[in-house]
mmCIF file with all atom_site columns, N, CA and C and ligand atoms in Angstrom:
data_model
loop_
_atom_site.group_PDB
_atom_site.id
_atom_site.type_symbol
_atom_site.label_atom_id
_atom_site.label_alt_id
_atom_site.label_comp_id
_atom_site.label_asym_id
_atom_site.label_entity_id
_atom_site.label_seq_id
_atom_site.pdbx_PDB_ins_code
_atom_site.Cartn_x
_atom_site.Cartn_y
_atom_site.Cartn_z
_atom_site.occupancy
_atom_site.B_iso_or_equiv
_atom_site.pdbx_formal_charge
_atom_site.auth_seq_id
_atom_site.auth_comp_id
_atom_site.auth_asym_id
_atom_site.auth_atom_id
_atom_site.pdbx_PDB_model_num
ATOM   1   N  N   . MET A 1 1  ? -10.458 28.670  -10.107 1.00 69.00 ? 943  MET A N   1
ATOM   2   C  CA  . MET A 1 1  ? -11.162 27.622  -9.361  1.00 69.00 ? 943  MET A CA  1
ATOM   3   C  C   . MET A 1 1  ? -10.377 26.392  -9.081  1.00 69.00 ? 943  MET A C   1
ATOM   4   N  N   . LYS A 1 2  ? -10.226 25.939  -7.964  1.00 73.00 ? 944  LYS A N   1
ATOM   5   C  CA  . LYS A 1 2  ? -9.326  24.850  -7.572  1.00 73.00 ? 944  LYS A CA  1
ATOM   6   C  C   . LYS A 1 2  ? -10.037 23.562  -7.876  1.00 73.00 ? 944  LYS A C   1
ATOM   7   N  N   . VAL A 1 3  ? -9.287  22.800  -8.295  1.00 71.00 ? 945  VAL A N   1
ATOM   8   C  CA  . VAL A 1 3  ? -9.875  21.253  -8.692  1.00 71.00 ? 945  VAL A CA  1
ATOM   9   C  C   . VAL A 1 3  ? -9.141  20.219  -7.717  1.00 71.00 ? 945  VAL A C   1
ATOM   10  N  N   . LYS A 1 4  ? -10.128 19.512  -7.089  1.00 72.00 ? 946  LYS A N   1
ATOM   11  C  CA  . LYS A 1 4  ? -9.421  18.561  -6.057  1.00 72.00 ? 946  LYS A CA  1
ATOM   12  C  C   . LYS A 1 4  ? -8.750  17.416  -6.795  1.00 72.00 ? 946  LYS A C   1
ATOM   13  N  N   . ARG A 1 5  ? -7.743  17.201  -6.352  1.00 70.00 ? 947  ARG A N   1
ATOM   14  C  CA  . ARG A 1 5  ? -7.165  16.133  -6.889  1.00 70.00 ? 947  ARG A CA  1
ATOM   15  C  C   . ARG A 1 5  ? -7.490  14.767  -6.225  1.00 70.00 ? 947  ARG A C   1
ATOM   16  N  N   . VAL A 1 6  ? -7.840  13.954  -6.997  1.00 66.00 ? 948  VAL A N   1
ATOM   17  C  CA  . VAL A 1 6  ? -8.318  12.451  -6.547  1.00 66.00 ? 948  VAL A CA  1
ATOM   18  C  C   . VAL A 1 6  ? -7.103  11.813  -6.191  1.00 66.00 ? 948  VAL A C   1
ATOM   19  N  N   . ARG A 1 7  ? -6.694  11.395  -4.996  1.00 74.00 ? 949  ARG A N   1
ATOM   20  C  CA  . ARG A 1 7  ? -5.622  10.596  -4.732  1.00 74.00 ? 949  ARG A CA  1
ATOM   21  C  C   . ARG A 1 7  ? -5.965  9.180   -4.772  1.00 74.00 ? 949  ARG A C   1
ATOM   22  N  N   . GLN A 1 8  ? -5.580  8.451   -5.594  1.00 82.00 ? 950  GLN A N   1
ATOM   23  C  CA  . GLN A 1 8  ? -5.847  7.130   -5.716  1.00 82.00 ? 950  GLN A CA  1
ATOM   24  C  C   . GLN A 1 8  ? -4.521  6.461   -6.167  1.00 82.00 ? 950  GLN A C   1
ATOM   25  N  N   . LYS A 1 9  ? -4.472  5.299   -5.575  1.00 90.00 ? 951  LYS A N   1
ATOM   26  C  CA  . LYS A 1 9  ? -3.236  4.314   -6.047  1.00 90.00 ? 951  LYS A CA  1
ATOM   27  C  C   . LYS A 1 9  ? -3.843  2.959   -6.332  1.00 90.00 ? 951  LYS A C   1
ATOM   28  N  N   . GLU A 1 10 ? -2.952  2.250   -7.156  1.00 95.00 ? 952  GLU A N   1
ATOM   29  C  CA  . GLU A 1 10 ? -3.477  0.821   -7.393  1.00 95.00 ? 952  GLU A CA  1
ATOM   30  C  C   . GLU A 1 10 ? -2.415  0.070   -6.882  1.00 95.00 ? 952  GLU A C   1
ATOM   31  N  N   . CYS A 1 11 ? -2.941  -1.186  -6.352  1.00 97.00 ? 953  CYS A N   1
ATOM   32  C  CA  . CYS A 1 11 ? -2.383  -2.096  -5.695  1.00 97.00 ? 953  CYS A CA  1
ATOM   33  C  C   . CYS A 1 11 ? -1.275  -2.656  -6.809  1.00 97.00 ? 953  CYS A C   1
ATOM   34  N  N   . GLN A 1 12 ? 0.036   -2.881  -6.348  1.00 96.00 ? 954  GLN A N   1
ATOM   35  C  CA  . GLN A 1 12 ? 0.903   -3.408  -7.192  1.00 96.00 ? 954  GLN A CA  1
ATOM   36  C  C   . GLN A 1 12 ? 0.910   -4.889  -7.542  1.00 96.00 ? 954  GLN A C   1
ATOM   37  N  N   . GLN A 1 13 ? 0.160   -5.456  -6.810  1.00 96.00 ? 955  GLN A N   1
ATOM   38  C  CA  . GLN A 1 13 ? -0.026  -6.963  -6.840  1.00 96.00 ? 955  GLN A CA  1
ATOM   39  C  C   . GLN A 1 13 ? -1.260  -7.359  -7.976  1.00 96.00 ? 955  GLN A C   1
ATOM   40  N  N   . CYS A 1 14 ? -2.415  -6.718  -7.500  1.00 97.00 ? 956  CYS A N   1
ATOM   41  C  CA  . CYS A 1 14 ? -3.664  -7.147  -8.244  1.00 97.00 ? 956  CYS A CA  1
ATOM   42  C  C   . CYS A 1 14 ? -4.109  -6.059  -9.159  1.00 97.00 ? 956  CYS A C   1
ATOM   43  N  N   . ARG A 1 15 ? -3.500  -4.807  -9.114  1.00 97.00 ? 957  ARG A N   1
ATOM   44  C  CA  . ARG A 1 15 ? -3.762  -3.629  -9.958  1.00 97.00 ? 957  ARG A CA  1
ATOM   45  C  C   . ARG A 1 15 ? -4.977  -3.071  -9.889  1.00 97.00 ? 957  ARG A C   1
ATOM   46  N  N   . HIS A 1 16 ? -5.726  -3.525  -8.690  1.00 96.00 ? 958  HIS A N   1
ATOM   47  C  CA  . HIS A 1 16 ? -7.088  -2.776  -8.423  1.00 96.00 ? 958  HIS A CA  1
ATOM   48  C  C   . HIS A 1 16 ? -6.692  -1.276  -7.546  1.00 96.00 ? 958  HIS A C   1
ATOM   49  N  N   . THR A 1 17 ? -7.674  -0.373  -7.924  1.00 95.00 ? 959  THR A N   1
ATOM   50  C  CA  . THR A 1 17 ? -7.336  0.821   -7.465  1.00 95.00 ? 959  THR A CA  1
ATOM   51  C  C   . THR A 1 17 ? -8.095  0.903   -6.050  1.00 95.00 ? 959  THR A C   1
ATOM   52  N  N   . LYS A 1 18 ? -7.391  1.166   -4.968  1.00 93.00 ? 960  LYS A N   1
ATOM   53  C  CA  . LYS A 1 18 ? -7.861  1.120   -3.682  1.00 93.00 ? 960  LYS A CA  1
ATOM   54  C  C   . LYS A 1 18 ? -7.765  2.489   -2.850  1.00 93.00 ? 960  LYS A C   1
ATOM   55  N  N   . ASN A 1 19 ? -8.507  2.707   -1.862  1.00 92.00 ? 961  ASN A N   1
ATOM   56  C  CA  . ASN A 1 19 ? -8.304  3.828   -1.134  1.00 92.00 ? 961  ASN A CA  1
ATOM   57  C  C   . ASN A 1 19 ? -7.359  3.619   0.136   1.00 92.00 ? 961  ASN A C   1
ATOM   58  N  N   . THR A 1 20 ? -7.035  2.696   0.363   1.00 94.00 ? 962  THR A N   1
ATOM   59  C  CA  . THR A 1 20 ? -6.055  2.405   1.398   1.00 94.00 ? 962  THR A CA  1
ATOM   60  C  C   . THR A 1 20 ? -5.155  1.101   0.907   1.00 94.00 ? 962  THR A C   1
ATOM   61  N  N   . LEU A 1 21 ? -3.818  1.608   0.808   1.00 96.00 ? 963  LEU A N   1
ATOM   62  C  CA  . LEU A 1 21 ? -2.777  0.633   0.540   1.00 96.00 ? 963  LEU A CA  1
ATOM   63  C  C   . LEU A 1 21 ? -1.796  0.458   1.651   1.00 96.00 ? 963  LEU A C   1
ATOM   64  N  N   . TYR A 1 22 ? -0.996  -0.562  1.626   1.00 96.00 ? 964  TYR A N   1
ATOM   65  C  CA  . TYR A 1 22 ? -0.016  -0.761  2.670   1.00 96.00 ? 964  TYR A CA  1
ATOM   66  C  C   . TYR A 1 22 ? 1.414   -0.840  1.983   1.00 96.00 ? 964  TYR A C   1
ATOM   67  N  N   . ARG A 1 23 ? 2.230   -0.102  2.474   1.00 96.00 ? 965  ARG A N   1
ATOM   68  C  CA  . ARG A 1 23 ? 3.514   0.071   2.131   1.00 96.00 ? 965  ARG A CA  1
ATOM   69  C  C   . ARG A 1 23 ? 4.450   -1.115  2.606   1.00 96.00 ? 965  ARG A C   1
ATOM   70  N  N   . VAL A 1 24 ? 4.821   -2.100  1.911   1.00 96.00 ? 966  VAL A N   1
ATOM   71  C  CA  . VAL A 1 24 ? 5.491   -3.137  2.440   1.00 96.00 ? 966  VAL A CA  1
ATOM   72  C  C   . VAL A 1 24 ? 6.552   -3.637  1.606   1.00 96.00 ? 966  VAL A C   1
ATOM   73  N  N   . ARG A 1 25 ? 7.497   -4.446  2.004   1.00 95.00 ? 967  ARG A N   1
ATOM   74  C  CA  . ARG A 1 25 ? 8.406   -5.159  1.154   1.00 95.00 ? 967  ARG A CA  1
ATOM   75  C  C   . ARG A 1 25 ? 8.707   -6.478  1.838   1.00 95.00 ? 967  ARG A C   1
ATOM   76  N  N   . GLU A 1 26 ? 9.309   -7.233  0.936   1.00 93.00 ? 968  GLU A N   1
ATOM   77  C  CA  . GLU A 1 26 ? 9.310   -8.670  1.278   1.00 93.00 ? 968  GLU A CA  1
ATOM   78  C  C   . GLU A 1 26 ? 10.556  -9.021  2.030   1.00 93.00 ? 968  GLU A C   1
ATOM   79  N  N   . ARG A 1 27 ? 11.543  -8.244  1.744   1.00 94.00 ? 969  ARG A N   1
ATOM   80  C  CA  . ARG A 1 27 ? 12.872  -8.322  2.373   1.00 94.00 ? 969  ARG A CA  1
ATOM   81  C  C   . ARG A 1 27 ? 13.454  -6.979  2.484   1.00 94.00 ? 969  ARG A C   1
ATOM   82  N  N   . SER A 1 28 ? 14.510  -6.782  3.374   1.00 92.00 ? 970  SER A N   1
ATOM   83  C  CA  . SER A 1 28 ? 14.903  -5.485  3.737   1.00 92.00 ? 970  SER A CA  1
ATOM   84  C  C   . SER A 1 28 ? 15.791  -4.951  2.385   1.00 92.00 ? 970  SER A C   1
ATOM   85  N  N   . ASP A 1 29 ? 16.133  -5.828  1.436   1.00 95.00 ? 971  ASP A N   1
ATOM   86  C  CA  . ASP A 1 29 ? 16.730  -5.416  0.235   1.00 95.00 ? 971  ASP A CA  1
ATOM   87  C  C   . ASP A 1 29 ? 15.835  -5.313  -0.948  1.00 95.00 ? 971  ASP A C   1
ATOM   88  N  N   . ALA A 1 30 ? 14.649  -5.668  -0.791  1.00 95.00 ? 972  ALA A N   1
ATOM   89  C  CA  . ALA A 1 30 ? 13.546  -5.550  -1.792  1.00 95.00 ? 972  ALA A CA  1
ATOM   90  C  C   . ALA A 1 30 ? 13.084  -4.165  -1.924  1.00 95.00 ? 972  ALA A C   1
ATOM   91  N  N   . PRO A 1 31 ? 12.528  -3.723  -3.169  1.00 96.00 ? 973  PRO A N   1
ATOM   92  C  CA  . PRO A 1 31 ? 11.867  -2.477  -3.211  1.00 96.00 ? 973  PRO A CA  1
ATOM   93  C  C   . PRO A 1 31 ? 10.591  -2.353  -2.525  1.00 96.00 ? 973  PRO A C   1
ATOM   94  N  N   . TRP A 1 32 ? 10.242  -1.227  -2.039  1.00 96.00 ? 974  TRP A N   1
ATOM   95  C  CA  . TRP A 1 32 ? 9.020   -1.080  -1.386  1.00 96.00 ? 974  TRP A CA  1
ATOM   96  C  C   . TRP A 1 32 ? 7.836   -1.061  -2.505  1.00 96.00 ? 974  TRP A C   1
ATOM   97  N  N   . GLN A 1 33 ? 6.715   -1.710  -2.039  1.00 95.00 ? 975  GLN A N   1
ATOM   98  C  CA  . GLN A 1 33 ? 5.713   -1.774  -2.863  1.00 95.00 ? 975  GLN A CA  1
ATOM   99  C  C   . GLN A 1 33 ? 4.281   -1.419  -2.282  1.00 95.00 ? 975  GLN A C   1
ATOM   100 N  N   . PHE A 1 34 ? 3.413   -0.945  -3.019  1.00 96.00 ? 976  PHE A N   1
ATOM   101 C  CA  . PHE A 1 34 ? 1.906   -0.677  -2.249  1.00 96.00 ? 976  PHE A CA  1
ATOM   102 C  C   . PHE A 1 34 ? 1.106   -1.659  -2.676  1.00 96.00 ? 976  PHE A C   1
ATOM   103 N  N   . VAL A 1 35 ? 0.394   -2.366  -1.608  1.00 97.00 ? 977  VAL A N   1
ATOM   104 C  CA  . VAL A 1 35 ? -0.426  -3.467  -1.902  1.00 97.00 ? 977  VAL A CA  1
ATOM   105 C  C   . VAL A 1 35 ? -1.659  -3.163  -1.207  1.00 97.00 ? 977  VAL A C   1
ATOM   106 N  N   . CYS A 1 36 ? -2.842  -3.816  -1.550  1.00 97.00 ? 978  CYS A N   1
ATOM   107 C  CA  . CYS A 1 36 ? -4.004  -3.847  -0.690  1.00 97.00 ? 978  CYS A CA  1
ATOM   108 C  C   . CYS A 1 36 ? -4.082  -4.908  0.174   1.00 97.00 ? 978  CYS A C   1
ATOM   109 N  N   . LYS A 1 37 ? -5.139  -4.610  1.226   1.00 96.00 ? 979  LYS A N   1
ATOM   110 C  CA  . LYS A 1 37 ? -5.169  -5.495  2.315   1.00 96.00 ? 979  LYS A CA  1
ATOM   111 C  C   . LYS A 1 37 ? -5.240  -6.974  1.831   1.00 96.00 ? 979  LYS A C   1
ATOM   112 N  N   . GLU A 1 38 ? -6.003  -7.361  0.833   1.00 96.00 ? 980  GLU A N   1
ATOM   113 C  CA  . GLU A 1 38 ? -6.111  -8.694  0.377   1.00 96.00 ? 980  GLU A CA  1
ATOM   114 C  C   . GLU A 1 38 ? -4.728  -9.517  -0.014  1.00 96.00 ? 980  GLU A C   1
ATOM   115 N  N   . CYS A 1 39 ? -3.893  -8.507  -0.833  1.00 96.00 ? 981  CYS A N   1
ATOM   116 C  CA  . CYS A 1 39 ? -2.511  -8.855  -1.208  1.00 96.00 ? 981  CYS A CA  1
ATOM   117 C  C   . CYS A 1 39 ? -1.613  -8.871  -0.166  1.00 96.00 ? 981  CYS A C   1
ATOM   118 N  N   . LEU A 1 40 ? -1.871  -8.143  1.048   1.00 96.00 ? 982  LEU A N   1
ATOM   119 C  CA  . LEU A 1 40 ? -0.834  -7.941  2.157   1.00 96.00 ? 982  LEU A CA  1
ATOM   120 C  C   . LEU A 1 40 ? -0.661  -9.303  2.666   1.00 96.00 ? 982  LEU A C   1
ATOM   121 N  N   . LEU A 1 41 ? -1.777  -9.959  3.064   1.00 95.00 ? 983  LEU A N   1
ATOM   122 C  CA  . LEU A 1 41 ? -1.914  -11.007 3.742   1.00 95.00 ? 983  LEU A CA  1
ATOM   123 C  C   . LEU A 1 41 ? -0.950  -12.261 3.456   1.00 95.00 ? 983  LEU A C   1
ATOM   124 N  N   . PRO A 1 42 ? -1.033  -12.648 2.101   1.00 93.00 ? 984  PRO A N   1
ATOM   125 C  CA  . PRO A 1 42 ? -0.216  -13.696 1.596   1.00 93.00 ? 984  PRO A CA  1
ATOM   126 C  C   . PRO A 1 42 ? 1.379   -13.307 1.763   1.00 93.00 ? 984  PRO A C   1
ATOM   127 N  N   . LEU A 1 43 ? 1.412   -11.925 1.436   1.00 91.00 ? 985  LEU A N   1
ATOM   128 C  CA  . LEU A 1 43 ? 2.911   -11.544 1.527   1.00 91.00 ? 985  LEU A CA  1
ATOM   129 C  C   . LEU A 1 43 ? 3.441   -11.593 2.896   1.00 91.00 ? 985  LEU A C   1
ATOM   130 N  N   . ARG A 1 44 ? 2.534   -11.461 3.869   1.00 93.00 ? 986  ARG A N   1
ATOM   131 C  CA  . ARG A 1 44 ? 3.235   -11.269 5.110   1.00 93.00 ? 986  ARG A CA  1
ATOM   132 C  C   . ARG A 1 44 ? 3.246   -12.694 5.983   1.00 93.00 ? 986  ARG A C   1
ATOM   133 N  N   . ASN A 1 45 ? 2.198   -13.433 5.562   1.00 93.00 ? 987  ASN A N   1
ATOM   134 C  CA  . ASN A 1 45 ? 2.108   -14.768 6.201   1.00 93.00 ? 987  ASN A CA  1
ATOM   135 C  C   . ASN A 1 45 ? 3.405   -15.628 6.273   1.00 93.00 ? 987  ASN A C   1
ATOM   136 N  N   . GLY A 1 46 ? 3.833   -15.931 7.383   1.00 93.00 ? 988  GLY A N   1
ATOM   137 C  CA  . GLY A 1 46 ? 5.196   -16.757 7.402   1.00 93.00 ? 988  GLY A CA  1
ATOM   138 C  C   . GLY A 1 46 ? 6.329   -16.085 6.867   1.00 93.00 ? 988  GLY A C   1
ATOM   139 N  N   . ASN A 1 47 ? 6.395   -14.798 6.685   1.00 94.00 ? 989  ASN A N   1
ATOM   140 C  CA  . ASN A 1 47 ? 7.406   -14.216 6.203   1.00 94.00 ? 989  ASN A CA  1
ATOM   141 C  C   . ASN A 1 47 ? 8.139   -13.303 7.279   1.00 94.00 ? 989  ASN A C   1
ATOM   142 N  N   . LEU A 1 48 ? 9.332   -13.850 7.676   1.00 94.00 ? 990  LEU A N   1
ATOM   143 C  CA  . LEU A 1 48 ? 9.987   -13.224 8.853   1.00 94.00 ? 990  LEU A CA  1
ATOM   144 C  C   . LEU A 1 48 ? 10.741  -12.123 8.398   1.00 94.00 ? 990  LEU A C   1
ATOM   145 N  N   . ASN A 1 49 ? 11.066  -12.002 7.088   1.00 96.00 ? 991  ASN A N   1
ATOM   146 C  CA  . ASN A 1 49 ? 11.780  -10.798 6.655   1.00 96.00 ? 991  ASN A CA  1
ATOM   147 C  C   . ASN A 1 49 ? 10.800  -9.589  6.001   1.00 96.00 ? 991  ASN A C   1
ATOM   148 N  N   . TYR A 1 50 ? 9.549   -9.916  6.092   1.00 94.00 ? 992  TYR A N   1
ATOM   149 C  CA  . TYR A 1 50 ? 8.719   -8.820  5.834   1.00 94.00 ? 992  TYR A CA  1
ATOM   150 C  C   . TYR A 1 50 ? 8.826   -7.457  6.649   1.00 94.00 ? 992  TYR A C   1
ATOM   151 N  N   . GLN A 1 51 ? 8.706   -6.542  5.688   1.00 96.00 ? 993  GLN A N   1
ATOM   152 C  CA  . GLN A 1 51 ? 8.768   -5.076  6.386   1.00 96.00 ? 993  GLN A CA  1
ATOM   153 C  C   . GLN A 1 51 ? 7.489   -4.253  6.084   1.00 96.00 ? 993  GLN A C   1
ATOM   154 N  N   . TYR A 1 52 ? 7.177   -3.474  7.032   1.00 96.00 ? 994  TYR A N   1
ATOM   155 C  CA  . TYR A 1 52 ? 5.953   -2.555  6.959   1.00 96.00 ? 994  TYR A CA  1
ATOM   156 C  C   . TYR A 1 52 ? 6.386   -1.215  6.922   1.00 96.00 ? 994  TYR A C   1
ATOM   157 N  N   . GLY A 1 53 ? 6.040   -0.493  6.115   1.00 96.00 ? 995  GLY A N   1
ATOM   158 C  CA  . GLY A 1 53 ? 6.446   0.754   6.039   1.00 96.00 ? 995  GLY A CA  1
ATOM   159 C  C   . GLY A 1 53 ? 5.306   1.919   6.201   1.00 96.00 ? 995  GLY A C   1
ATOM   160 N  N   . GLY A 1 54 ? 4.085   1.629   6.569   1.00 96.00 ? 996  GLY A N   1
ATOM   161 C  CA  . GLY A 1 54 ? 3.070   2.339   6.784   1.00 96.00 ? 996  GLY A CA  1
ATOM   162 C  C   . GLY A 1 54 ? 1.928   2.263   5.950   1.00 96.00 ? 996  GLY A C   1
ATOM   163 N  N   . THR A 1 55 ? 0.819   2.918   6.261   1.00 95.00 ? 997  THR A N   1
ATOM   164 C  CA  . THR A 1 55 ? -0.438  2.827   5.498   1.00 95.00 ? 997  THR A CA  1
ATOM   165 C  C   . THR A 1 55 ? -0.675  3.987   4.711   1.00 95.00 ? 997  THR A C   1
ATOM   166 N  N   . TRP A 1 56 ? -1.048  3.875   3.504   1.00 93.00 ? 998  TRP A N   1
ATOM   167 C  CA  . TRP A 1 56 ? -1.422  4.996   2.784   1.00 93.00 ? 998  TRP A CA  1
ATOM   168 C  C   . TRP A 1 56 ? -3.060  5.077   2.492   1.00 93.00 ? 998  TRP A C   1
ATOM   169 N  N   . LYS A 1 57 ? -3.557  6.192   2.761   1.00 92.00 ? 999  LYS A N   1
ATOM   170 C  CA  . LYS A 1 57 ? -4.866  6.503   2.604   1.00 92.00 ? 999  LYS A CA  1
ATOM   171 C  C   . LYS A 1 57 ? -5.059  7.602   1.497   1.00 92.00 ? 999  LYS A C   1
ATOM   172 N  N   . SER A 1 58 ? -6.221  7.438   0.728   1.00 89.00 ? 1000 SER A N   1
ATOM   173 C  CA  . SER A 1 58 ? -6.539  8.422   -0.047  1.00 89.00 ? 1000 SER A CA  1
ATOM   174 C  C   . SER A 1 58 ? -7.109  9.806   0.539   1.00 89.00 ? 1000 SER A C   1
ATOM   175 N  N   . LYS A 1 59 ? -7.826  9.564   1.603   1.00 83.00 ? 1001 LYS A N   1
ATOM   176 C  CA  . LYS A 1 59 ? -8.318  10.643  2.252   1.00 83.00 ? 1001 LYS A CA  1
ATOM   177 C  C   . LYS A 1 59 ? -7.539  10.830  3.666   1.00 83.00 ? 1001 LYS A C   1
ATOM   178 N  N   . LYS A 1 60 ? -7.195  12.076  3.919   1.00 73.00 ? 1002 LYS A N   1
ATOM   179 C  CA  . LYS A 1 60 ? -6.482  12.245  5.148   1.00 73.00 ? 1002 LYS A CA  1
ATOM   180 C  C   . LYS A 1 60 ? -7.598  12.313  6.378   1.00 73.00 ? 1002 LYS A C   1
ATOM   181 N  N   . ARG A 1 61 ? -7.070  11.889  7.482   1.00 65.00 ? 1003 ARG A N   1
ATOM   182 C  CA  . ARG A 1 61 ? -8.045  11.751  8.646   1.00 65.00 ? 1003 ARG A CA  1
ATOM   183 C  C   . ARG A 1 61 ? -8.391  13.307  9.078   1.00 65.00 ? 1003 ARG A C   1
ATOM   184 N  N   . THR A 1 62 ? -9.556  13.453  9.390   1.00 64.00 ? 1004 THR A N   1
ATOM   185 C  CA  . THR A 1 62 ? -9.869  14.887  9.693   1.00 64.00 ? 1004 THR A CA  1
ATOM   186 C  C   . THR A 1 62 ? -10.100 14.977  11.222  1.00 64.00 ? 1004 THR A C   1
HETATM 187 ZN ZN1 . ZN  B 2 .  ? -4.178  -6.269  -4.408  1.00 61.86 ? 1594 ZN  B ZN1 1
#
């Protein structure tokens, strides 16, 4: 019997588990991190070096 793996990640800023996270980094030489929507905004606001690397979702689109 196959067990469905629950795909969840936690926001690296607020440590809350979210179904959707955003892969971002503050500068081109900073490590990538996964953050939630709430934590993305202050990170992105006014940051010209901010880079966006895609959206992670726990459920794949059908
Ligand atoms: Zn967060």
